[in-house]
Amino acid sequence: MHSTHLLLEEPIRMASILEPSKASFFPAMTKIVGTLGPKSRSIEVISGCLKAGMSVARFDFSWHDPAYHQETLENLKAAVKLTKKLCAVMLDTVGAEMQVVNKSEKAISLEADAIVVLTPDEGQEASSELLPINFDGLSKAVKKGDTIFIGQYLFTGSETTSVWLEVSEVKGDDVVCVIKNSATLAGSLFTLHGSQIRIGLPTLTDKDKEVISTWGVQNKIDFLSLSYTRHAEDVRQAREFLSKLGDLYQTQIFAKIENIEGLNHFDEILQEADGIILSRGNLGIDLPPEKVFLFQKAALYKCNMAGKPAVVTRVVDSMTDNLRPTRAEATDVANAVLDGSDAILLGAETLRGLYPVETISTVGKICAEAEKVFNQDMYFKKTVKYVGEPMTHLESIASSAVRAAIKVKASVIICFTSSGRAARLIAKYRPTMPVLSVVIPRLKTNQLKWSFSGAFEARQSLIVRGLFPMLADPRHPAESTSASNESVLKVALDHGKAAGVIKSHDRVVVCQKVGDASVVKIIELED
C-alpha cells in the first residue's frame, strides 16, 4: 500500500495515472455519510450503500415523519446484519429553517421580473403570486434590497429549480419581492434562505426536541447534526438537553455551519462541538462564491489541529440525476480530502438521487486516489508544531505511534481504547495506514442493572478519517494482564488479515495500556 504513496509535490509519472485503481477492503480512509430517503431505504439498496463504503447513515427530519424514518432505520439494521458492516446513525435537526409550504404539491412557475408575496398565513394556497411560509417574523427581519433564496434541497446552483428574490417592500406581515430568475418549484416543501439576514428562530426547536426525545432516544443515535448552529451557546444548550435523555448523554454533537453568524463564531463553536459539518449549500448563499473555498480551507485546518472530525457537504450534486460527476465535482471531492476533511456528506445525491450506490462508490474511489498523494509528512510536522511542547502524555503516545508506523512502513496501527480518545488522537496525525481501533467494553451499573459501554465509542469512530473500529470481547478488560491483552491482539490481527490489510511478514504498530503506562510496540508477523 505504501510503495504507491506519491506526493503531489513530486513529479508524477503520467503512466501511473492510467494504472487502474486497486480494490481493497477499506474503500477509502475518508468516510462517507449517506442520507437515507425515498431512493435509498430498501434493505437491498442500503446493503449496496454499506458495501460501497457508507459508514454513517443520516436521517434528515426536515421532511417526513418519525414513523417513515423508523421503517428506514429498521431496514438499515437488517442491512448491517446482512453485510456485517458497522454503521452509525446521525439525526439531522430542522433547526432555524424557514420553509415555503405548498400543500397542494402542484408545481409553481415563477417568471423573472414578476412580483411574488411571501406571507406567514399558512392557510393560503401557494401560487405564482403568493407563497405561504412557516415563519411570522420575516417582515421584521428584512429590509428593501435584501436577497432571499427559495429552492428544494437548497440551491444546487441549477437555476431552473431555485429562485432568488429581491425584497421591494414590507406590507404588515407580508414581504413583497421581485423575482430575479425564472424557475419552477416542485414538491411540498422548499427551503427559504435570507442571505445575511438574522432569523429569530431557536436553533433547537420544540419539534426537534420532541423528535430527539422520542425517535432519538429509542434508537440511541450516535450523532446529532445541529442545523444552523450560530453560537457556542447553541451547542451547550443541545448538550444539556441530551444529558437528560438516558443513553444520549454519549451522543456526539456536530455543529452545522451554514450562515455568516456561525462563521463569525466558528472558533468558539469548534471548542464546544464534537465535530463540524461545513454546510456549503447554505453557506454558498451567505458568502460570495469566490470566498467559499477560503472558508473550507480555514475551517478544515482548524478542525484538523483541534483533532475534531470535519464533514464537507454538497460535492457531487449532478450525480442526483447522472451516473458520473462533472470534472469540477470530481476535483472538488479530491480537494476536500487534500484539505483535510474526515468525511464527505451526501444529501440529495443519495436521498432522492437515481444512483445512490454508484454515487457512494464513485466518491470513495476519488477519496482513495486523493489519499495516495496526501502529504502526510508535511501534515505531521504542522500538527506537531501546532500542538507545541510540552505535549500531554496521550498526545505524545499518539504522535509517536504514527511516527513509528511510518518509519517502519507498518501496514496497520492497532490501538486498544475504551473511550475511543486514544484512537482519535492517533487518527488526528493522519497516518497513511488504517488505524484499527479495538474498543474494550467497560462494565458499568446504575444500581439496578449491569451494562457494557463501548458500542457508542466504536460507532462514533466511523466518521473519523482512517479509523476502523471493532468491539473486543467484554471478558477482556483494557488494563488487564498481558495474557488477555495478547488474546485481544490476536483477534485484532485476525480481523486485519481477514480484511486483507495485514499479510505475513508485515509490521504492525500496537498502542495499548499496560498497568498505568501506555506502550507503543512494533511487531513483525511470522508466516
Short mmCIF file of C-alpha atoms in Angstrom, two decimals:
data_model
loop_
_atom_site.label_atom_id
_atom_site.label_comp_id
_atom_site.label_asym_id
_atom_site.label_seq_id
_atom_site.Cartn_x
_atom_site.Cartn_y
_atom_site.Cartn_z
CA MET A 1 0.00 0.00 0.00
CA HIS A 2 2.82 2.40 0.90
CA SER A 3 5.11 1.90 -2.06
CA THR A 4 2.35 3.55 -4.11
CA HIS A 5 2.42 6.61 -1.84
CA LEU A 6 3.26 9.52 -4.12
CA LEU A 7 3.13 13.16 -3.20
CA LEU A 8 1.58 15.78 -5.40
CA GLU A 9 4.72 17.89 -4.93
CA GLU A 10 6.80 15.15 -6.57
CA PRO A 11 6.80 14.62 -10.34
CA ILE A 12 4.06 12.04 -11.01
CA ARG A 13 4.67 9.67 -13.88
CA MET A 14 1.80 10.20 -16.30
CA ALA A 15 1.69 6.44 -16.91
CA SER A 16 0.89 5.88 -13.21
CA ILE A 17 -2.25 7.99 -13.65
CA LEU A 18 -3.52 5.40 -16.13
CA GLU A 19 -2.94 2.43 -13.80
CA PRO A 20 -6.31 1.03 -12.66
CA SER A 21 -7.29 1.68 -9.03
CA LYS A 22 -6.95 -1.37 -6.79
CA ALA A 23 -9.97 -2.52 -4.82
CA SER A 24 -9.44 -3.02 -1.09
CA PHE A 25 -11.47 -3.93 1.98
CA PHE A 26 -11.39 -0.32 3.21
CA PRO A 27 -12.62 1.52 0.10
CA ALA A 28 -11.08 4.75 1.42
CA MET A 29 -9.77 6.26 4.65
CA THR A 30 -12.16 9.19 4.21
CA LYS A 31 -15.62 8.31 5.48
CA ILE A 32 -18.94 8.73 3.66
CA VAL A 33 -22.15 9.88 5.30
CA GLY A 34 -25.20 8.93 3.23
CA THR A 35 -28.66 10.46 3.69
CA LEU A 36 -31.34 7.76 3.54
CA GLY A 37 -34.66 8.55 1.89
CA PRO A 38 -37.12 7.56 -0.87
CA LYS A 39 -34.46 6.20 -3.24
CA SER A 40 -32.28 4.59 -0.58
CA ARG A 41 -34.46 2.96 2.06
CA SER A 42 -34.88 -0.66 0.94
CA ILE A 43 -32.69 -3.33 2.58
CA GLU A 44 -31.23 -4.10 -0.84
CA VAL A 45 -30.16 -0.52 -1.64
CA ILE A 46 -28.89 0.17 1.90
CA SER A 47 -26.82 -3.05 1.74
CA GLY A 48 -25.36 -1.77 -1.54
CA CYS A 49 -24.56 1.60 0.11
CA LEU A 50 -22.79 -0.12 3.04
CA LYS A 51 -20.74 -2.32 0.72
CA ALA A 52 -19.85 0.72 -1.41
CA GLY A 53 -18.42 2.49 1.65
CA MET A 54 -21.13 4.33 3.61
CA SER A 55 -20.29 4.24 7.33
CA VAL A 56 -22.78 6.79 8.73
CA ALA A 57 -26.48 6.97 7.82
CA ARG A 58 -28.08 10.40 8.10
CA PHE A 59 -31.78 10.85 8.82
CA ASP A 60 -33.00 14.30 7.77
CA PHE A 61 -36.04 15.36 9.82
CA SER A 62 -36.79 18.48 7.78
CA TRP A 63 -39.09 16.23 5.76
CA HIS A 64 -41.30 13.21 6.55
CA ASP A 65 -42.43 11.85 9.93
CA PRO A 66 -40.61 9.71 12.53
CA ALA A 67 -42.59 6.57 11.56
CA TYR A 68 -41.23 6.80 7.99
CA HIS A 69 -37.66 7.22 9.27
CA GLN A 70 -38.16 4.32 11.72
CA GLU A 71 -39.04 1.98 8.85
CA THR A 72 -35.89 3.09 7.03
CA LEU A 73 -33.82 2.54 10.18
CA GLU A 74 -35.18 -1.00 10.67
CA ASN A 75 -34.08 -1.73 7.10
CA LEU A 76 -30.65 -0.27 7.90
CA LYS A 77 -30.32 -2.63 10.90
CA ALA A 78 -31.22 -5.59 8.69
CA ALA A 79 -28.68 -4.45 6.07
CA VAL A 80 -25.94 -4.13 8.75
CA LYS A 81 -26.60 -7.75 9.80
CA LEU A 82 -26.57 -8.92 6.19
CA THR A 83 -23.36 -7.14 5.16
CA LYS A 84 -21.59 -7.34 8.56
CA LYS A 85 -20.58 -3.68 8.10
CA LEU A 86 -20.93 -1.33 11.07
CA CYS A 87 -22.92 1.85 10.51
CA ALA A 88 -23.57 4.83 12.79
CA VAL A 89 -26.81 6.86 12.90
CA MET A 90 -26.98 10.65 12.56
CA LEU A 91 -30.15 12.62 13.30
CA ASP A 92 -30.26 15.91 11.41
CA THR A 93 -32.43 18.57 13.06
CA VAL A 94 -34.62 21.05 11.19
CA GLY A 95 -33.37 23.98 13.28
CA ALA A 96 -33.98 27.60 12.33
CA GLU A 97 -35.07 26.66 8.83
CA MET A 98 -37.71 28.72 7.05
CA GLN A 99 -39.87 26.83 4.59
CA VAL A 100 -42.41 27.62 1.91
CA VAL A 101 -45.49 25.43 2.44
CA ASN A 102 -47.08 24.06 -0.72
CA LYS A 103 -49.98 21.91 0.48
CA SER A 104 -51.38 21.12 -2.97
CA GLU A 105 -47.89 19.99 -4.12
CA LYS A 106 -48.61 21.46 -7.58
CA ALA A 107 -45.55 22.82 -9.41
CA ILE A 108 -45.22 26.61 -9.12
CA SER A 109 -43.82 28.59 -12.04
CA LEU A 110 -42.14 31.90 -11.25
CA GLU A 111 -41.27 34.37 -14.02
CA ALA A 112 -38.32 36.79 -13.90
CA ASP A 113 -39.26 40.43 -13.13
CA ALA A 114 -42.73 39.45 -11.83
CA ILE A 115 -43.83 40.14 -8.23
CA VAL A 116 -44.40 37.47 -5.56
CA VAL A 117 -45.61 37.97 -1.98
CA LEU A 118 -44.27 35.93 0.97
CA THR A 119 -46.95 35.62 3.67
CA PRO A 120 -46.90 33.96 7.14
CA ASP A 121 -50.55 32.91 6.61
CA GLU A 122 -50.03 29.16 6.11
CA GLY A 123 -53.72 28.63 5.35
CA GLN A 124 -53.27 30.30 1.94
CA GLU A 125 -52.77 28.28 -1.26
CA ALA A 126 -49.26 28.56 -2.77
CA SER A 127 -49.25 30.12 -6.24
CA SER A 128 -47.04 32.10 -8.64
CA GLU A 129 -48.17 35.32 -6.88
CA LEU A 130 -48.28 34.17 -3.24
CA LEU A 131 -46.02 31.86 -1.22
CA PRO A 132 -47.06 30.97 2.38
CA ILE A 133 -44.10 30.50 4.78
CA ASN A 134 -43.75 28.88 8.22
CA PHE A 135 -42.20 31.93 9.96
CA ASP A 136 -44.08 35.06 11.03
CA GLY A 137 -41.02 37.20 11.79
CA LEU A 138 -39.67 37.58 8.26
CA SER A 139 -41.20 41.05 7.70
CA LYS A 140 -39.34 42.31 10.80
CA ALA A 141 -36.03 40.73 9.77
CA VAL A 142 -35.74 42.04 6.19
CA LYS A 143 -35.46 45.44 4.54
CA LYS A 144 -35.75 46.74 0.96
CA GLY A 145 -32.94 45.42 -1.25
CA ASP A 146 -32.30 42.21 0.78
CA THR A 147 -31.84 38.93 -1.10
CA ILE A 148 -33.93 35.80 -0.41
CA PHE A 149 -33.38 32.40 -2.00
CA ILE A 150 -36.02 29.68 -2.35
CA GLY A 151 -35.39 26.16 -3.61
CA GLN A 152 -35.71 22.47 -2.92
CA TYR A 153 -32.61 20.85 -1.37
CA LEU A 154 -31.05 24.25 -1.29
CA PHE A 155 -29.82 25.74 -4.44
CA THR A 156 -27.61 23.40 -6.32
CA GLY A 157 -26.83 26.38 -8.49
CA SER A 158 -29.17 24.90 -11.08
CA GLU A 159 -31.19 27.98 -11.77
CA THR A 160 -34.28 26.21 -13.04
CA THR A 161 -35.20 24.67 -9.67
CA SER A 162 -34.26 27.50 -7.31
CA VAL A 163 -35.17 31.15 -7.40
CA TRP A 164 -33.72 34.32 -5.96
CA LEU A 165 -35.84 37.26 -4.93
CA GLU A 166 -35.13 40.86 -4.03
CA VAL A 167 -37.23 42.49 -1.30
CA SER A 168 -39.04 45.52 -2.77
CA GLU A 169 -41.27 46.42 0.21
CA VAL A 170 -42.69 45.18 3.51
CA LYS A 171 -46.51 45.38 3.96
CA GLY A 172 -47.54 44.47 7.52
CA ASP A 173 -46.53 40.81 7.97
CA ASP A 174 -46.12 40.26 4.20
CA VAL A 175 -42.90 40.69 2.23
CA VAL A 176 -43.24 41.82 -1.41
CA CYS A 177 -40.41 40.63 -3.68
CA VAL A 178 -39.24 40.98 -7.29
CA ILE A 179 -38.36 37.62 -8.92
CA LYS A 180 -34.83 37.73 -10.39
CA ASN A 181 -34.81 34.49 -12.41
CA SER A 182 -37.44 32.23 -13.98
CA ALA A 183 -37.77 28.87 -12.22
CA THR A 184 -40.21 26.08 -11.41
CA LEU A 185 -40.58 24.94 -7.80
CA ALA A 186 -41.81 21.35 -7.45
CA GLY A 187 -42.72 19.41 -4.31
CA SER A 188 -44.43 20.10 -0.97
CA LEU A 189 -41.67 22.00 0.84
CA PHE A 190 -38.99 24.41 -0.34
CA THR A 191 -36.36 25.89 1.90
CA LEU A 192 -36.20 29.65 2.16
CA HIS A 193 -32.89 31.32 3.00
CA GLY A 194 -32.36 35.01 3.67
CA SER A 195 -28.84 35.97 2.64
CA GLN A 196 -27.02 37.51 5.64
CA ILE A 197 -30.32 38.04 7.48
CA ARG A 198 -30.60 37.33 11.23
CA ILE A 199 -33.54 34.97 11.84
CA GLY A 200 -35.05 34.90 15.33
CA LEU A 201 -35.83 31.18 15.42
CA PRO A 202 -34.34 28.86 18.09
CA THR A 203 -31.52 26.55 16.95
CA LEU A 204 -33.19 23.58 18.64
CA THR A 205 -36.92 23.96 18.00
CA ASP A 206 -39.71 22.30 20.02
CA LYS A 207 -40.28 19.94 17.09
CA ASP A 208 -36.58 18.98 17.13
CA LYS A 209 -36.69 18.35 20.89
CA GLU A 210 -39.71 16.12 20.51
CA VAL A 211 -38.06 14.06 17.74
CA ILE A 212 -34.82 13.69 19.74
CA SER A 213 -36.57 12.68 22.98
CA THR A 214 -38.72 10.05 21.20
CA TRP A 215 -37.07 8.76 18.00
CA GLY A 216 -33.56 9.72 19.08
CA VAL A 217 -33.78 8.04 22.49
CA GLN A 218 -35.47 4.92 21.12
CA ASN A 219 -32.71 4.45 18.56
CA LYS A 220 -29.72 5.60 20.68
CA ILE A 221 -28.47 7.97 17.99
CA ASP A 222 -24.67 8.30 17.68
CA PHE A 223 -24.58 11.80 16.23
CA LEU A 224 -26.81 14.86 16.38
CA SER A 225 -26.31 17.20 13.44
CA LEU A 226 -27.26 20.62 14.83
CA SER A 227 -28.58 22.65 11.90
CA TYR A 228 -27.96 26.41 11.74
CA THR A 229 -25.53 26.49 14.69
CA ARG A 230 -24.85 30.18 15.24
CA HIS A 231 -23.16 30.35 18.68
CA ALA A 232 -21.28 28.08 21.09
CA GLU A 233 -24.27 28.50 23.40
CA ASP A 234 -26.43 26.58 20.86
CA VAL A 235 -24.15 23.56 21.30
CA ARG A 236 -24.11 23.90 25.10
CA GLN A 237 -27.92 24.01 25.23
CA ALA A 238 -28.20 20.96 22.96
CA ARG A 239 -25.70 19.07 25.13
CA GLU A 240 -27.60 19.95 28.29
CA PHE A 241 -30.81 18.71 26.62
CA LEU A 242 -29.16 15.41 25.56
CA SER A 243 -27.60 14.85 29.01
CA LYS A 244 -31.08 14.34 30.49
CA LEU A 245 -32.11 11.69 27.95
CA GLY A 246 -30.68 8.38 29.19
CA ASP A 247 -28.02 6.99 26.85
CA LEU A 248 -27.99 10.14 24.72
CA TYR A 249 -25.52 11.80 27.10
CA GLN A 250 -22.98 9.89 24.94
CA THR A 251 -24.32 11.25 21.62
CA GLN A 252 -21.82 13.48 19.81
CA ILE A 253 -22.94 16.91 18.59
CA PHE A 254 -21.82 18.03 15.14
CA ALA A 255 -22.36 21.75 14.63
CA LYS A 256 -23.59 22.59 11.14
CA ILE A 257 -22.12 25.89 9.97
CA GLU A 258 -24.42 27.33 7.34
CA ASN A 259 -24.53 31.12 7.68
CA ILE A 260 -22.42 34.21 8.42
CA GLU A 261 -23.35 34.14 12.11
CA GLY A 262 -21.98 30.61 12.57
CA LEU A 263 -18.89 31.57 10.59
CA ASN A 264 -18.23 34.61 12.82
CA HIS A 265 -18.37 32.44 15.95
CA PHE A 266 -16.57 29.47 14.40
CA ASP A 267 -13.71 29.23 16.92
CA GLU A 268 -15.99 29.14 19.99
CA ILE A 269 -18.36 26.67 18.29
CA LEU A 270 -15.43 24.37 17.44
CA GLN A 271 -14.36 24.33 21.10
CA GLU A 272 -17.83 23.21 22.23
CA ALA A 273 -18.82 20.79 19.45
CA ASP A 274 -17.58 17.21 18.90
CA GLY A 275 -17.28 17.83 15.16
CA ILE A 276 -18.20 20.30 12.42
CA ILE A 277 -20.31 20.00 9.25
CA LEU A 278 -19.47 22.60 6.62
CA SER A 279 -22.87 23.07 5.01
CA ARG A 280 -21.75 24.54 1.71
CA GLY A 281 -25.27 24.69 0.27
CA ASN A 282 -26.47 27.48 2.55
CA LEU A 283 -23.05 28.96 3.16
CA GLY A 284 -22.57 29.38 -0.56
CA ILE A 285 -25.51 31.78 -0.47
CA ASP A 286 -24.37 33.82 2.52
CA LEU A 287 -20.82 34.02 1.17
CA PRO A 288 -19.74 35.37 -2.22
CA PRO A 289 -18.84 32.32 -4.41
CA GLU A 290 -15.16 33.32 -4.52
CA LYS A 291 -14.92 33.11 -0.70
CA VAL A 292 -16.36 29.60 -0.21
CA PHE A 293 -13.04 27.81 -0.80
CA LEU A 294 -11.28 30.08 1.71
CA PHE A 295 -13.77 29.18 4.41
CA GLN A 296 -13.42 25.48 3.58
CA LYS A 297 -9.62 25.55 3.84
CA ALA A 298 -9.52 27.67 7.00
CA ALA A 299 -12.26 25.67 8.78
CA LEU A 300 -10.76 22.27 7.88
CA TYR A 301 -7.33 23.38 9.12
CA LYS A 302 -8.82 24.47 12.46
CA CYS A 303 -10.77 21.19 12.85
CA ASN A 304 -7.66 19.13 11.99
CA MET A 305 -5.49 20.92 14.55
CA ALA A 306 -8.21 20.55 17.20
CA GLY A 307 -8.43 16.84 16.37
CA LYS A 308 -12.17 17.10 15.69
CA PRO A 309 -13.87 15.48 12.68
CA ALA A 310 -14.86 17.80 9.83
CA VAL A 311 -17.52 16.86 7.28
CA VAL A 312 -17.95 18.55 3.88
CA THR A 313 -21.32 18.65 2.07
CA ARG A 314 -22.56 19.36 -1.47
CA VAL A 315 -19.85 17.73 -3.53
CA VAL A 316 -21.48 15.80 -6.37
CA ASP A 317 -24.89 17.43 -6.87
CA SER A 318 -25.02 16.43 -10.54
CA MET A 319 -24.97 12.73 -9.55
CA THR A 320 -28.52 13.18 -8.25
CA ASP A 321 -29.56 12.59 -11.87
CA ASN A 322 -26.39 11.34 -13.57
CA LEU A 323 -24.11 8.32 -13.29
CA ARG A 324 -20.94 10.39 -13.46
CA PRO A 325 -19.91 13.53 -11.60
CA THR A 326 -18.74 16.59 -13.53
CA ARG A 327 -14.96 17.06 -13.80
CA ALA A 328 -15.19 20.00 -11.42
CA GLU A 329 -17.07 17.91 -8.83
CA ALA A 330 -14.55 15.06 -9.01
CA THR A 331 -11.75 17.58 -8.44
CA ASP A 332 -13.75 19.15 -5.60
CA VAL A 333 -14.05 15.80 -3.76
CA ALA A 334 -10.29 15.23 -4.09
CA ASN A 335 -9.54 18.77 -2.86
CA ALA A 336 -11.78 18.26 0.19
CA VAL A 337 -9.63 15.21 1.05
CA LEU A 338 -6.36 17.08 0.43
CA ASP A 339 -7.65 19.99 2.56
CA GLY A 340 -8.10 17.51 5.42
CA SER A 341 -11.78 16.60 5.64
CA ASP A 342 -12.69 13.45 7.60
CA ALA A 343 -15.92 12.65 5.80
CA ILE A 344 -18.00 13.59 2.78
CA LEU A 345 -21.73 14.01 3.35
CA LEU A 346 -24.11 13.11 0.54
CA GLY A 347 -27.59 14.68 0.74
CA ALA A 348 -29.94 14.78 -2.23
CA GLU A 349 -27.46 12.54 -4.12
CA THR A 350 -28.46 9.51 -2.03
CA LEU A 351 -31.79 10.67 -0.57
CA ARG A 352 -33.66 11.17 -3.85
CA GLY A 353 -30.86 10.61 -6.37
CA LEU A 354 -31.22 7.91 -9.02
CA TYR A 355 -27.82 6.29 -8.28
CA PRO A 356 -27.20 6.20 -4.51
CA VAL A 357 -24.86 3.17 -4.53
CA GLU A 358 -22.87 4.32 -7.57
CA THR A 359 -22.50 7.80 -6.05
CA ILE A 360 -21.02 6.42 -2.81
CA SER A 361 -18.72 4.12 -4.78
CA THR A 362 -17.52 6.95 -7.08
CA VAL A 363 -16.89 9.36 -4.20
CA GLY A 364 -15.00 6.60 -2.33
CA LYS A 365 -12.74 5.94 -5.34
CA ILE A 366 -11.92 9.64 -5.73
CA CYS A 367 -11.14 9.89 -1.99
CA ALA A 368 -8.84 6.85 -2.16
CA GLU A 369 -6.88 8.37 -5.07
CA ALA A 370 -6.52 11.70 -3.27
CA GLU A 371 -5.31 9.94 -0.09
CA LYS A 372 -2.43 8.40 -2.07
CA VAL A 373 -1.00 11.88 -2.72
CA PHE A 374 -1.90 13.46 0.64
CA ASN A 375 1.32 15.00 2.02
CA GLN A 376 1.38 13.16 5.35
CA ASP A 377 4.93 14.25 6.20
CA MET A 378 4.13 17.95 5.94
CA TYR A 379 0.81 17.46 7.75
CA PHE A 380 2.52 15.58 10.61
CA LYS A 381 5.15 18.30 11.12
CA LYS A 382 2.48 21.02 11.01
CA THR A 383 0.34 19.22 13.63
CA VAL A 384 3.25 18.55 16.00
CA LYS A 385 4.31 22.20 15.72
CA TYR A 386 0.76 23.39 16.38
CA VAL A 387 0.39 21.17 19.49
CA GLY A 388 3.69 22.57 20.85
CA GLU A 389 5.61 21.44 23.90
CA PRO A 390 5.28 20.03 26.45
CA MET A 391 2.82 17.57 24.89
CA THR A 392 0.27 15.77 27.04
CA HIS A 393 1.02 12.14 27.79
CA LEU A 394 -1.67 10.83 25.38
CA GLU A 395 -0.71 13.24 22.58
CA SER A 396 2.94 12.19 22.75
CA ILE A 397 2.00 8.48 22.65
CA ALA A 398 -0.34 9.05 19.67
CA SER A 399 2.19 11.05 17.64
CA SER A 400 4.97 8.52 18.48
CA ALA A 401 2.77 5.63 17.30
CA VAL A 402 2.17 7.35 13.95
CA ARG A 403 5.84 8.32 13.51
CA ALA A 404 6.94 4.73 14.29
CA ALA A 405 4.35 3.26 11.91
CA ILE A 406 5.54 5.47 9.05
CA LYS A 407 9.24 4.84 9.74
CA VAL A 408 8.87 1.03 9.77
CA LYS A 409 6.28 1.09 6.94
CA ALA A 410 3.72 -0.70 9.11
CA SER A 411 0.62 -1.96 7.32
CA VAL A 412 -1.72 -1.01 10.16
CA ILE A 413 -1.81 0.63 13.62
CA ILE A 414 -3.79 -1.25 16.26
CA CYS A 415 -4.99 0.82 19.20
CA PHE A 416 -6.69 -0.53 22.35
CA THR A 417 -9.09 2.04 23.75
CA SER A 418 -12.14 2.16 25.97
CA SER A 419 -13.24 5.79 25.49
CA GLY A 420 -12.07 5.99 21.85
CA ARG A 421 -9.97 9.06 22.69
CA ALA A 422 -6.55 7.45 22.13
CA ALA A 423 -7.61 6.12 18.72
CA ARG A 424 -8.99 9.53 17.68
CA LEU A 425 -5.70 11.18 18.69
CA ILE A 426 -3.75 8.73 16.53
CA ALA A 427 -6.10 9.45 13.61
CA LYS A 428 -5.56 13.20 14.17
CA TYR A 429 -1.99 12.75 12.88
CA ARG A 430 -3.40 11.26 9.66
CA PRO A 431 -1.24 8.13 9.32
CA THR A 432 -1.03 6.70 5.80
CA MET A 433 -2.20 3.28 7.06
CA PRO A 434 -5.58 2.34 8.60
CA VAL A 435 -5.95 2.56 12.39
CA LEU A 436 -7.81 -0.45 13.82
CA SER A 437 -9.40 0.83 16.97
CA VAL A 438 -10.15 -2.08 19.30
CA VAL A 439 -12.79 -0.78 21.68
CA ILE A 440 -12.66 -2.60 25.01
CA PRO A 441 -16.12 -2.53 26.61
CA ARG A 442 -16.36 -1.23 30.18
CA LEU A 443 -18.77 -2.69 32.69
CA LYS A 444 -20.98 -0.11 34.39
CA THR A 445 -24.03 -0.16 36.65
CA ASN A 446 -26.88 2.17 37.59
CA GLN A 447 -27.54 0.14 40.80
CA LEU A 448 -30.39 -1.69 39.04
CA LYS A 449 -28.61 -3.50 36.25
CA TRP A 450 -25.16 -4.01 34.76
CA SER A 451 -24.40 -2.98 31.20
CA PHE A 452 -21.41 -2.71 28.88
CA SER A 453 -20.31 0.54 27.29
CA GLY A 454 -18.39 0.52 24.04
CA ALA A 455 -20.91 0.35 21.20
CA PHE A 456 -21.24 4.16 21.06
CA GLU A 457 -17.46 4.64 21.11
CA ALA A 458 -17.00 2.10 18.31
CA ARG A 459 -19.68 3.59 16.06
CA GLN A 460 -18.58 7.17 16.68
CA SER A 461 -15.18 6.46 15.15
CA LEU A 462 -16.97 5.67 11.87
CA ILE A 463 -16.88 9.38 10.98
CA VAL A 464 -13.14 9.86 11.64
CA ARG A 465 -10.73 9.57 8.70
CA GLY A 466 -8.63 6.42 8.80
CA LEU A 467 -10.25 4.96 11.91
CA PHE A 468 -11.83 1.49 11.65
CA PRO A 469 -13.43 0.17 14.86
CA MET A 470 -14.01 -3.32 16.17
CA LEU A 471 -15.59 -4.23 19.52
CA ALA A 472 -13.50 -6.54 21.69
CA ASP A 473 -14.95 -9.35 23.78
CA PRO A 474 -16.12 -7.75 27.07
CA ARG A 475 -14.41 -10.55 29.02
CA HIS A 476 -11.07 -8.88 28.24
CA PRO A 477 -10.74 -5.69 30.29
CA ALA A 478 -8.49 -2.98 28.82
CA GLU A 479 -5.91 -2.67 31.60
CA SER A 480 -5.60 -6.35 32.36
CA THR A 481 -2.81 -8.89 32.32
CA SER A 482 -0.55 -9.30 29.33
CA ALA A 483 -2.11 -12.72 28.61
CA SER A 484 -5.59 -11.34 27.98
CA ASN A 485 -4.11 -8.43 26.01
CA GLU A 486 -2.34 -10.95 23.79
CA SER A 487 -5.62 -12.77 23.07
CA VAL A 488 -7.37 -9.49 22.15
CA LEU A 489 -4.40 -8.59 19.94
CA LYS A 490 -4.70 -11.95 18.19
CA VAL A 491 -8.39 -11.26 17.47
CA ALA A 492 -7.47 -7.82 16.06
CA LEU A 493 -4.69 -9.26 13.89
CA ASP A 494 -7.02 -11.98 12.59
CA HIS A 495 -9.58 -9.27 11.76
CA GLY A 496 -6.89 -7.34 9.87
CA LYS A 497 -5.82 -10.46 7.98
CA ALA A 498 -9.40 -11.31 7.03
CA ALA A 499 -9.84 -7.74 5.83
CA GLY A 500 -6.74 -8.08 3.68
CA VAL A 501 -4.84 -5.18 5.33
CA ILE A 502 -2.34 -7.44 7.15
CA LYS A 503 -0.22 -10.17 5.49
CA SER A 504 2.58 -12.38 6.84
CA HIS A 505 5.93 -10.56 7.36
CA ASP A 506 4.08 -7.24 7.74
CA ARG A 507 4.93 -4.92 10.57
CA VAL A 508 2.18 -3.71 12.88
CA VAL A 509 2.34 -0.92 15.45
CA VAL A 510 0.34 -1.61 18.61
CA CYS A 511 -0.67 1.10 21.09
CA GLN A 512 -2.03 -0.17 24.42
CA LYS A 513 -2.14 0.36 28.17
CA VAL A 514 -0.15 -1.94 30.42
CA GLY A 515 -0.92 -1.15 34.05
CA ASP A 516 -0.66 2.62 34.36
CA ALA A 517 1.70 3.05 31.42
CA SER A 518 0.87 3.49 27.74
CA VAL A 519 3.08 1.46 25.44
CA VAL A 520 3.81 1.65 21.71
CA LYS A 521 5.32 -1.54 20.32
CA ILE A 522 6.24 -2.77 16.86
CA ILE A 523 5.58 -6.40 15.99
CA GLU A 524 6.66 -8.27 12.88
CA LEU A 525 4.33 -11.04 11.81
CA GLU A 526 5.57 -14.51 11.02
CA ASP A 527 4.06 -16.79 8.38
#
